[in-house]
Structures are given as structure tokens and as C-alpha cells.
Coordinates of C-alpha atoms in Angstrom, one line a residue:
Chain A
X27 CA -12.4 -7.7 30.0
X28 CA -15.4 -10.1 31.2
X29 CA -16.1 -13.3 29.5
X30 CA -19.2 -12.3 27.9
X31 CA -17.1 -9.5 26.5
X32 CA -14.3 -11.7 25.3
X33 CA -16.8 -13.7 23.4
X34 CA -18.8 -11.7 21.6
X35 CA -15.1 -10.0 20.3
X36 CA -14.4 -13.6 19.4
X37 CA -18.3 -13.5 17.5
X38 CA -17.6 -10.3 16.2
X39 CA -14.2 -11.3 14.7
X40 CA -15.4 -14.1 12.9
X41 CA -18.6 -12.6 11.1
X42 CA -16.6 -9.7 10.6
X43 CA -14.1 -11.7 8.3
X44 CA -17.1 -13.8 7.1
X45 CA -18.1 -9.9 6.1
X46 CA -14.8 -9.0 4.6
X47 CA -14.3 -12.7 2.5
X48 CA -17.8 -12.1 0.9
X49 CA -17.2 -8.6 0.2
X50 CA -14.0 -9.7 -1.6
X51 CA -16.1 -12.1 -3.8
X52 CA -18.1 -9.5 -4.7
X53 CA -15.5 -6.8 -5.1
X54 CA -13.5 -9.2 -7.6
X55 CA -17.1 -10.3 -9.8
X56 CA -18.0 -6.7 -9.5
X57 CA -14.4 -5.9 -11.3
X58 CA -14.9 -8.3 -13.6
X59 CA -18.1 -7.3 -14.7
X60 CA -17.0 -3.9 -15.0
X61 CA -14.0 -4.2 -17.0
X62 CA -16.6 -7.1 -19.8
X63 CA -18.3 -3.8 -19.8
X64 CA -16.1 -1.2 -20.7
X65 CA -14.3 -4.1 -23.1
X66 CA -18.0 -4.1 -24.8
X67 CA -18.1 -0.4 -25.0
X68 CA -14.7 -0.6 -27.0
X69 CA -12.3 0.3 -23.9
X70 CA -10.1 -2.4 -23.2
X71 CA -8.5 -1.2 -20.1
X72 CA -10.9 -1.1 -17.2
X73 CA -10.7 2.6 -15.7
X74 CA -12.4 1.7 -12.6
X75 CA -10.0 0.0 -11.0
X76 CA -11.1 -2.7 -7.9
X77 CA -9.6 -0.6 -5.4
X78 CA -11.7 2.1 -5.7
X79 CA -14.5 -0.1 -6.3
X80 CA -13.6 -1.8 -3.0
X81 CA -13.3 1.4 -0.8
X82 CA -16.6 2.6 -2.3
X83 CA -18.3 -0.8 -1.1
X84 CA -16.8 -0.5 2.2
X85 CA -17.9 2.6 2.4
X86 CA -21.9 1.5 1.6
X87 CA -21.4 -1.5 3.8
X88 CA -19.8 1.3 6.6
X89 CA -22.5 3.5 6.4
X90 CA -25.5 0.3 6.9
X91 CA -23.5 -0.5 9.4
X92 CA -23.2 2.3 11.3
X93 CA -27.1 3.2 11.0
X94 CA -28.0 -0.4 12.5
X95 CA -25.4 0.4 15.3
X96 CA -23.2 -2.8 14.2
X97 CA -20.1 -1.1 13.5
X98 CA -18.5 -1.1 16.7
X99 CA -19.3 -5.4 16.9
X100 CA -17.9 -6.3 13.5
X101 CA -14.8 -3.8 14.3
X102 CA -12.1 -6.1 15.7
X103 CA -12.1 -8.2 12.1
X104 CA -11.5 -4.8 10.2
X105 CA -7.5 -5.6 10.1
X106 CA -6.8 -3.4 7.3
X107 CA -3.0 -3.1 7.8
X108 CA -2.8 -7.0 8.2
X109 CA -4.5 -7.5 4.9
X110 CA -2.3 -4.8 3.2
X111 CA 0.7 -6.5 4.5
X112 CA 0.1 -9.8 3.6
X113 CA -0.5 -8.4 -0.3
X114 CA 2.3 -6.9 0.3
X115 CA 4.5 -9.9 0.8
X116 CA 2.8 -11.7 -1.7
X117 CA 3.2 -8.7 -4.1
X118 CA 7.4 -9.1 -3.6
X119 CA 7.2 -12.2 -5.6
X120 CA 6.4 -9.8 -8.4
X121 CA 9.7 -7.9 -7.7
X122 CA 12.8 -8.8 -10.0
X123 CA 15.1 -7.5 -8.8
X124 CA 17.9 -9.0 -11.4
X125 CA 15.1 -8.1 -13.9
X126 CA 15.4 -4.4 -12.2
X127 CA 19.1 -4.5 -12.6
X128 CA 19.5 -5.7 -16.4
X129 CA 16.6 -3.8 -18.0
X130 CA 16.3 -0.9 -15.7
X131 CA 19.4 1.1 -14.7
X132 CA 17.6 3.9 -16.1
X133 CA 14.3 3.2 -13.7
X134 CA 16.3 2.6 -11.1
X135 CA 18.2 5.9 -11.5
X136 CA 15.0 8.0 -12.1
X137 CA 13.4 6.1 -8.9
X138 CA 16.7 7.1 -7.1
X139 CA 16.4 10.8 -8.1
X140 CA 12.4 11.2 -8.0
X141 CA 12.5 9.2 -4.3
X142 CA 14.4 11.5 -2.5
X143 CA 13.2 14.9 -4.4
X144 CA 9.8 14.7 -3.6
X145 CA 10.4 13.2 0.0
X146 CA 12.5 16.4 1.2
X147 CA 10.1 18.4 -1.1
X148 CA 6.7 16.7 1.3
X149 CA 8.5 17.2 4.4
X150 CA 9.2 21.1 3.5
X151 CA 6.1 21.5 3.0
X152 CA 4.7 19.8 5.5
X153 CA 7.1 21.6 8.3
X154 CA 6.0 24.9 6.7
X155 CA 1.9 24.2 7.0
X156 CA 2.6 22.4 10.7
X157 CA 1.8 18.6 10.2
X158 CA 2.7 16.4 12.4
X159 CA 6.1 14.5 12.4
X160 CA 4.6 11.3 12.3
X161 CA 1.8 11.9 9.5
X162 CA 4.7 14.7 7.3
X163 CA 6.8 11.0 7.2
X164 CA 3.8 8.6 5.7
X165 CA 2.8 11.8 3.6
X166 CA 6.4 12.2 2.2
X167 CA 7.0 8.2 2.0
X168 CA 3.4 7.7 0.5
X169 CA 3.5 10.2 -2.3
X170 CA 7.3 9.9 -3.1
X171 CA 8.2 5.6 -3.1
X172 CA 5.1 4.0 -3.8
X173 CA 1.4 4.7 -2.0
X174 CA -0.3 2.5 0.1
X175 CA 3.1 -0.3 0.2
X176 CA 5.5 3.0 1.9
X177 CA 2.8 4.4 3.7
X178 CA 2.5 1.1 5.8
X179 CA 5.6 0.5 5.5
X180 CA 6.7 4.1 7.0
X181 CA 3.8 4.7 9.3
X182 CA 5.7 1.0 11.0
X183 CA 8.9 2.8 10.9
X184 CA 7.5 6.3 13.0
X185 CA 4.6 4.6 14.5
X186 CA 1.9 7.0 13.2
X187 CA -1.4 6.6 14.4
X188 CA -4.4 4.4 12.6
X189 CA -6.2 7.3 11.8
X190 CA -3.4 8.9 9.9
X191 CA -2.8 5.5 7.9
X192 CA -6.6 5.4 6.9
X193 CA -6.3 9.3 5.9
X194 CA -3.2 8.8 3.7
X195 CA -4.2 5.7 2.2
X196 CA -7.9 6.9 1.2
X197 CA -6.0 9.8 -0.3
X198 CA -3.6 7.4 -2.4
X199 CA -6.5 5.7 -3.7
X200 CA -8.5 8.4 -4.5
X201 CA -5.8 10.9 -6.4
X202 CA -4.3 7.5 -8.1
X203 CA -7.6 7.1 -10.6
X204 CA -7.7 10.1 -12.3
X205 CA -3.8 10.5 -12.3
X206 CA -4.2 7.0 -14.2
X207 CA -7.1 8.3 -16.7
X208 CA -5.4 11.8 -16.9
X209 CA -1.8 11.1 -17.5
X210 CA -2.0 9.0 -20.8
X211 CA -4.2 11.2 -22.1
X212 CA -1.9 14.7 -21.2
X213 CA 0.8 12.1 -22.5
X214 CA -0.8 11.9 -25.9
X215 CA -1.4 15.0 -26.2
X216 CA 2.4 16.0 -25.5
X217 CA 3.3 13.2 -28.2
X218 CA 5.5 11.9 -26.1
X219 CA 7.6 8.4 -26.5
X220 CA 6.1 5.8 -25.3
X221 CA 9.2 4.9 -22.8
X222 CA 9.4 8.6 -21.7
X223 CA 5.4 8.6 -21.3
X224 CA 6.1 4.6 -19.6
X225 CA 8.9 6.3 -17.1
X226 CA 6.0 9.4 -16.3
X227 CA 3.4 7.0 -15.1
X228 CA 6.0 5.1 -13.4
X229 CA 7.5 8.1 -11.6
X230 CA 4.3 9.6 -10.8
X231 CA 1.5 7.6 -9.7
X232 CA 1.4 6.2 -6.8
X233 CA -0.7 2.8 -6.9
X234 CA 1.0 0.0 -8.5
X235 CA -2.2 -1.1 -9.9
X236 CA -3.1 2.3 -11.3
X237 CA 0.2 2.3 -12.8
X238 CA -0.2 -0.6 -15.3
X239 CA -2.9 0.5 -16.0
X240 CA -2.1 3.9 -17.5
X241 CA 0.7 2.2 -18.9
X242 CA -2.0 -0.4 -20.5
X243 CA -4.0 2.6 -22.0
X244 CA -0.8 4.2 -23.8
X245 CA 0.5 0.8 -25.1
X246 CA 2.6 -2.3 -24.8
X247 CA 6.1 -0.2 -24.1
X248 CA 4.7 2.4 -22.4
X249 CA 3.1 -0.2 -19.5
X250 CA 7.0 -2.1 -19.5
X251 CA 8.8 0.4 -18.8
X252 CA 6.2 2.4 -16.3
X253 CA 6.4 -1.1 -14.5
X254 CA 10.5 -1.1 -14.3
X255 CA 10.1 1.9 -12.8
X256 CA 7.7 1.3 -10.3
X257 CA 9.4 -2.1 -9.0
X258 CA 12.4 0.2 -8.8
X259 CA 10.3 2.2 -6.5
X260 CA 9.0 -0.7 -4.7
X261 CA 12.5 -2.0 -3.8
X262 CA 13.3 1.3 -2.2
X263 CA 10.0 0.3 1.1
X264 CA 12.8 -1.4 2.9
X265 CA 16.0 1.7 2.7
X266 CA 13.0 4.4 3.6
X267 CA 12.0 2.1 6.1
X268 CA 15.0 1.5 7.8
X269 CA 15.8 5.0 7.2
X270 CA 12.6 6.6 8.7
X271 CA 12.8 4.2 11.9
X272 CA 16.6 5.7 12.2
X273 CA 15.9 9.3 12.1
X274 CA 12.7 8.9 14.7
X275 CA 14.9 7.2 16.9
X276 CA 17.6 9.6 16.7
X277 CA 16.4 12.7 16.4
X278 CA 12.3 13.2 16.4
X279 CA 11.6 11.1 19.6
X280 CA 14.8 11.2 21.7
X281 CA 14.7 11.6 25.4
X282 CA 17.5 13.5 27.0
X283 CA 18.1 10.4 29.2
X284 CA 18.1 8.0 26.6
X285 CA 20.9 6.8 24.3
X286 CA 19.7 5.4 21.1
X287 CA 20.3 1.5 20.2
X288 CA 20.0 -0.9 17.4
X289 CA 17.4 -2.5 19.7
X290 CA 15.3 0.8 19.3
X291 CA 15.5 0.8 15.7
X292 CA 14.5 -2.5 15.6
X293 CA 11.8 -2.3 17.4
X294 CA 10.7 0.0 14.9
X295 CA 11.1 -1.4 11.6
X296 CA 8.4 -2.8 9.8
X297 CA 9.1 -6.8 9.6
X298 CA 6.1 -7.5 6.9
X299 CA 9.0 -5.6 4.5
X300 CA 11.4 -8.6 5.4
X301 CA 8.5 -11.0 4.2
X302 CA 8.8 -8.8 1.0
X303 CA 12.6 -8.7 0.6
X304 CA 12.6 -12.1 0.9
X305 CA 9.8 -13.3 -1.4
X306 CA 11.3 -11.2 -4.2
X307 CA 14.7 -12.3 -3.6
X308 CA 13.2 -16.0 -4.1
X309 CA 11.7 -14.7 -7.1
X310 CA 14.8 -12.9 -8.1
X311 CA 16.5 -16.3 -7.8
X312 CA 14.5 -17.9 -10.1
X313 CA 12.8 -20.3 -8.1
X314 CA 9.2 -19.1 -8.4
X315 CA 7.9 -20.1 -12.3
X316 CA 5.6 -17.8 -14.1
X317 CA 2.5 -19.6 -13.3
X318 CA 3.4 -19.4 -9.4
X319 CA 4.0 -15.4 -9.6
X320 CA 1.1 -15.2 -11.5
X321 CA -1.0 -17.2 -9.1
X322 CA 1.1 -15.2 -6.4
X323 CA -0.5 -11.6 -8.0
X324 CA -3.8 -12.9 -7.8
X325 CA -3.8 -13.7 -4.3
X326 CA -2.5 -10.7 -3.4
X327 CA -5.2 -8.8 -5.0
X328 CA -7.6 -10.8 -2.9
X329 CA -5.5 -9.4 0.2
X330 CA -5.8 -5.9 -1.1
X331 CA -9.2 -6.1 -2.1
X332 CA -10.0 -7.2 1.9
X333 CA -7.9 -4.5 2.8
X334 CA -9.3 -1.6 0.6
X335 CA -12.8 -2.9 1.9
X336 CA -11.9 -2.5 5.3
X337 CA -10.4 1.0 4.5
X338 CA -13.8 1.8 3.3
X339 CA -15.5 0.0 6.5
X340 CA -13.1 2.0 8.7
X341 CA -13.5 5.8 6.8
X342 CA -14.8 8.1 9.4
X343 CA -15.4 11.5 7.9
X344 CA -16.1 12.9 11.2
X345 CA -12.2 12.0 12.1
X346 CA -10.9 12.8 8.9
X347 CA -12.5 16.3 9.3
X348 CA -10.8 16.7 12.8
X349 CA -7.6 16.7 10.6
X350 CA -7.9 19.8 8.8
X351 CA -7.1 21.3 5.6
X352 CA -3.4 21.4 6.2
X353 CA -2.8 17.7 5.4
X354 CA -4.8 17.9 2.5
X355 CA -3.2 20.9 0.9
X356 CA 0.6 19.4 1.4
X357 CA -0.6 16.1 -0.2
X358 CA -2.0 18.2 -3.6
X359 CA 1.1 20.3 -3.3
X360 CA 3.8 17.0 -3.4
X361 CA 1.2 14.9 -6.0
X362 CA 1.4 18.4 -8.4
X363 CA 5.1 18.4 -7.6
X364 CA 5.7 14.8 -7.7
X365 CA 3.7 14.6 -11.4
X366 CA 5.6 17.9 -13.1
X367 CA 8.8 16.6 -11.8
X368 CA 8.4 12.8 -12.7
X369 CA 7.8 14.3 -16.4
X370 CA 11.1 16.5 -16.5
X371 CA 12.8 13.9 -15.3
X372 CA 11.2 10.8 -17.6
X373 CA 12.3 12.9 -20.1
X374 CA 15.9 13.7 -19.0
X375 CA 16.6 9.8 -17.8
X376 CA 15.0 8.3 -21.5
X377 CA 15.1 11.0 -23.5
X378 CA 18.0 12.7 -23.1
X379 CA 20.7 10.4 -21.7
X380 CA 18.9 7.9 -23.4
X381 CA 18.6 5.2 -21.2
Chain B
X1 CA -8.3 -0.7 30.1
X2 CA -5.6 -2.3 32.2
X3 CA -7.3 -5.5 32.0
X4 CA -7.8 -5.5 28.5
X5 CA -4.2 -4.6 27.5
X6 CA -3.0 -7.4 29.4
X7 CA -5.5 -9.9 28.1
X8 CA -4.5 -8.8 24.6
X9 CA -1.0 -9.0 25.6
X10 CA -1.4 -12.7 26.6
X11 CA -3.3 -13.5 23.3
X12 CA -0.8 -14.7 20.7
X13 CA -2.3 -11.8 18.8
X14 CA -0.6 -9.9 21.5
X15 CA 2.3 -11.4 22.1
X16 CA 3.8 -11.5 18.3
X17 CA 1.9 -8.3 17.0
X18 CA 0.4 -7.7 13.4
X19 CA 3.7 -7.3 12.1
X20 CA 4.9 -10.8 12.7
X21 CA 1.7 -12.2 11.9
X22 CA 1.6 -10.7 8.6
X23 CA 5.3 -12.0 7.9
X24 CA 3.9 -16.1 9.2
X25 CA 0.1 -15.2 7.2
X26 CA 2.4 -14.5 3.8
X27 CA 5.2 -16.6 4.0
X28 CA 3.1 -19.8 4.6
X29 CA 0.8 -18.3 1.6
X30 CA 4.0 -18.6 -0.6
X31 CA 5.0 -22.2 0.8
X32 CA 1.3 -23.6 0.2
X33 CA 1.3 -22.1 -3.6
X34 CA 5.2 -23.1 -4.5
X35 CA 4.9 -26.3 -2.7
X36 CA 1.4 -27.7 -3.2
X37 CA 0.3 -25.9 -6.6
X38 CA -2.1 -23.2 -7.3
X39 CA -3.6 -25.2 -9.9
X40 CA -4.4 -27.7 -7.5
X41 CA -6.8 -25.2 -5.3
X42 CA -10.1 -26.4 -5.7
X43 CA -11.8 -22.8 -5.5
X44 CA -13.3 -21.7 -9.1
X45 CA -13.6 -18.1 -7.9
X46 CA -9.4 -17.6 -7.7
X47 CA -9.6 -17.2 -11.2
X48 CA -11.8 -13.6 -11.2
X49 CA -9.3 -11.6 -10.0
X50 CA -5.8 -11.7 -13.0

């Protein structure tokens, strides 16, 4: 690389995260005049969730960019995993896991059950319509632990390509909103108990965010318990991790010649998901107070905000197109699955067994 | 290409990957908030996103 070269990198690094910090600005005043204006209107849960509203900016900002043939300059500050990760590990603070343990035996159980159904259930399917190992394993961790957090967190473990990440994720985001809007309402309609209908949401959609917020629009009990659940998710990243990176190493990827090692599965597993474990175990100790997880969330919404932006900034619909309808059609089969399944067993875990 | 790889290899970038970096970028986030205060962040705009 020549020295001019390395310098305008080093120029277009730092306006592209000049870029990214004031999109995040915007992206958080934008959510905040959003959800004055639904609370106006009557609506006090905001339906349009900053994610969405960040990947549709990104997009905007994407498309500008590519018409004044600035993309490829501003391209070395779009970091979207780094962001992700960072919100990530900021986000374990939120994880308590002694909270998990005393008040959620019955989340952890359905998380347990739902985890590994619809992971085998996404990798059958995806064997059967011939994806790819590595994409089949962010698919299956993606719709089955918890979105965007296992999709990193597993594309780490397989080492997926950046296109694949960016295809998943977009898909997380955008199946997460209506799922969010839809499933309260079917959940009404069912008349089902608020900790069953809680559980559902929990089980079934994949974006934490999205998650509190159905459990928001169905009531106070409803969002606790679809938040048990979904920590309980969450703390499964680091077993799927570890669990993914073993498999690949043993099975998918092995040479004839070669004898796998811890080394090798080392080498694959995700560290940002130590960061994690051992944020929340801090918190799970006690020694963050509320106002420091609180102020903990918020940041990491400022992460995921600058990496949902970048998402957008990155989206190349030519790529995505390359992919075909295969990938597509096994995600809607394991969300359909994931959502019929999370409600049978909501309903068995809390309603039946009565946890 | 060759170049370049080992360029970015060199860079500390390079060198630790995104993986670490994201583990030093968080962890010191959760030192400066535990250890310094959030309240104490002079930056009015923190308090959009809650």
C-alpha cells in the first residue's frame, strides 16, 4: 500500500466515524421524536423501534453515497461488527444471571428446550435447500438464541463471511418489527395470560429490543417475564459459541492431515462473548448499581445504533441478490417454526407445569 | 494485496483483531462508567437514548 494510499484510509476512517457519531445523534433524536409522537397519538410504546430507523438511514446515507462515488472512501470506518460487539459487552451488564436463576427456572427451561429445537430444525432445513455450512450456522444460531448478539457471536465461531453477517442481521431486523407489532396483538386475541403471552415474545422474537417492546404493548407482566426469557436466551451466546467453533473444527473443516486442538478452537471462539460473560457476572455479583446498568443500556444503544447505521451503509442489494432465494425461504420457514413452537411451548412451561 | 495484508498485519488493528479490540473498547467503557460516574459525563445528548 503507498503512502498516499495509507493516508487517505487514515482520512477516510475518521470522517467516516465523524459520519457514523452524527448519524447516531440523529438516529437517537429521531427515536425520540418518534416515540413523543406516537405517545401524542395515544400509543405509548413506540412501534418504530431505533433499529429499524437506523438501518433505514444508513440505507439513505448508502445510497447518497454511492451516487457521489464516496462509498468506497468512507468504507474502512463502517466497523459494523466492532460496534455490535462493543453493545454487546456493554449489554451483559444487563444480564442477571442470579436474577435468571431465582425468578426464571421456568425461562431458562423453555430457552433450553426452544434453543436447541429450532437450531436442528434451521440446520435441517437449511441442509435440505443447500445453504452453506457457514451461513446454515448464523441462520440456525440467529433465529433460535437471540438475533443479531448469536449471529455475531456464531458467524466468530464458523468464520462466515461479512456478507453473510450483513444478510442475516438485515433479516433479524427486519422480521423482528412486525413479529413485535403482530404478536401481542395475535396474543390478545388468543386471550392468553399475560406470563404465557410474556414467555411467547420471549421465545420468539429475536431482537432484544423488539422483545420489550411487545412485552411493553401487552403489559407490565407480560414484558417481565418475556425479558427472563430472553436473558435466558442471551446467556446461552457463549455454550452455542463454544459449541459451533467445536463442531467446525471437528467435523465441517477438517483436513485429513490435521488433528484437531484446543488451540484451533480457540482460535475460533468469539472473545467479545468473554467481555460479555464477564460484565454480567460483575453485574450478577452485585457490584454494578441500578443507575450504572442503566447508564450501561444506554450506551450500548449508542453502540447498536452505530452499528445498525453501518448495516444500512454497508446493504448491497446487488450482493444480497447474488444469494438467492434459498436463504431467504429457510429463514421464513425456522421464524414460522420458531413463533408456532415458542407458543406451544410458553404455554406448556407457564401454563401447564405452571412455572 | 501482499503488501497490504502485511501492512495491516503490522497495524495494532492487525495484530490484536476486531475481536480483542471490541473486548479492550467495552471493558474500558465499563471501568470509565463504574469508576468515574455516568452522571459525571458532561454530554446532554446521553440522556436521548433510555
Amino acid at each position: 500500500m503507498s503512502q498516499s494510499a495509507t493516508v487517505s484510509r487514515k482520512m477516510g476512517m475518521f470522517l467516516g466515524l465523524l459520519l457514523v457519531a452524527v448519524a447516531a445523534i440523529v438516529i437517537a433524536e429521531l427515536d425520540s421524536g418518534v416515540a413523543a409522537w406516537f405517545k401524542s397519538q395515544g400509543i405509548g410504546k413506540n412501534p418504530l423501534e431505533y433499529p429499524l430507523i437506523a438501518v433505514a438511514l444508513g440505507l439513505l446515507v448508502n445510497a447518497v453515497l454511492r451516487a457521489t462515488k464516496t462509498h468506497a472512501v468512507l468504507q474502512p470506518a463502517m466497523r459494523t461488527e466492532l460496534f455490535l460487539k462493543v453493545g454487546l459487552i456493554l449489554m451483559g451488564a444487563r444480564l442477571d444471571i442470579t436474577q435468571i436463576l431465582s425468578q426464571g427456572i421456568g425461562g431458562l427451561l423453555q430457552a433450553v428446550v426452544m434453543v436447541t429445537s429450532v437450531f436442528f430444525f434451521t440446520w435441517w432445513i437449511g441442509t435440505k435447500l443447500k445453504v452453506n455450512e457457514q451461513l446454515k450456522a448464523v441462520m440456525a444460531a440467529a433465529v433460535s438464541i437471540c438475533g443479531v448478539s448469536a449471529a455475531i457471536a456464531a458467524a466468530g465461531a464458523v468464520v462466515a463471511k461479512k456478507k453473510e453477517i450483513t444478510y442475516v442481521t438485515a433479516l433479524v431486523i427486519m422480521t423482528a418489527i412486525p413479529l413485535m407489532i403482530a404478536t401481542p396483538w395475535i396474543a390478545q386475541a388468543l386471550g392468553l395470560p399475560a406470563d404465557i403471552a410474556g414467555a411467547w415474545f420471549g421465545g420468539n422474537i429475536d431482537t432484544t429490543a423488539a422483545v420489550v417492546g411487545a412485552g411493553t404493548l401487552y403489559g407490565e407482566e407480560a414484558q417481565a417475564v418475556a425479558t427472563v426469557v430472553k436473558m435466558s436466551q442471551n446467556a446461552l451466546i457463549g455454550v452455542a459459541a463454544f459449541l459451533l467453533a467445536l463442531y467446525f473444527v471437528v467435523r465441517i473443516e477438517k483436513k485429513p492431515e490435521e488433528k484437531p486442538s484446543a488451540a484451533m478452537i480457540w482460535h475460533r471462539f468469539p472473545k467479545f462473548v468473554l467481555g460479555f460473560i464477564l460484565v454480567s457476572a460483575l453485574a450478577s455479583l452485585g457490584l454494578f448499581g441500578a443507575d450504572i446498568v442503566g447508564a450501561l443500556q444506554a450506551l450500548s444503544k449508542w453502540a447498536f445504533a452505530m452499528a445498525f447505521f453501518s448495516i444500512g451503509l454497508e446493504l448491497s442489494v446487488r450482493e444480497l441478490g447474488k444469494m438467492g432465494w434459498r436463504p431467504l425461504a429457510v429463514y421464513g420457514a425456522a421464524t414460522a417454526f420458531n413463533t408456532v413452537l415458542a407458543l406451544g411451548v410458553a404455554w406448556l412451561v407457564f401454563g401447564v407445569m405452571g412455572f | 494485496m501482499g503488501r497490504g495484508r502485511r501492512q495491516d498485519q503490522a497495524s495494532l488493528w492487525g495484530r490484536l483483531g476486531e475481536d480483542w479490540i471490541s473486548v479492550i473498547v467495552g471493558l474500558a467503557v465499563v471501568l470509565f462508567v463504574w469508576l468515574v460516574g455516568f452522571s459525571s459525563i458532561p454530554w446532554p445528548l446521553f440522556g436521548v437514548f433510555k
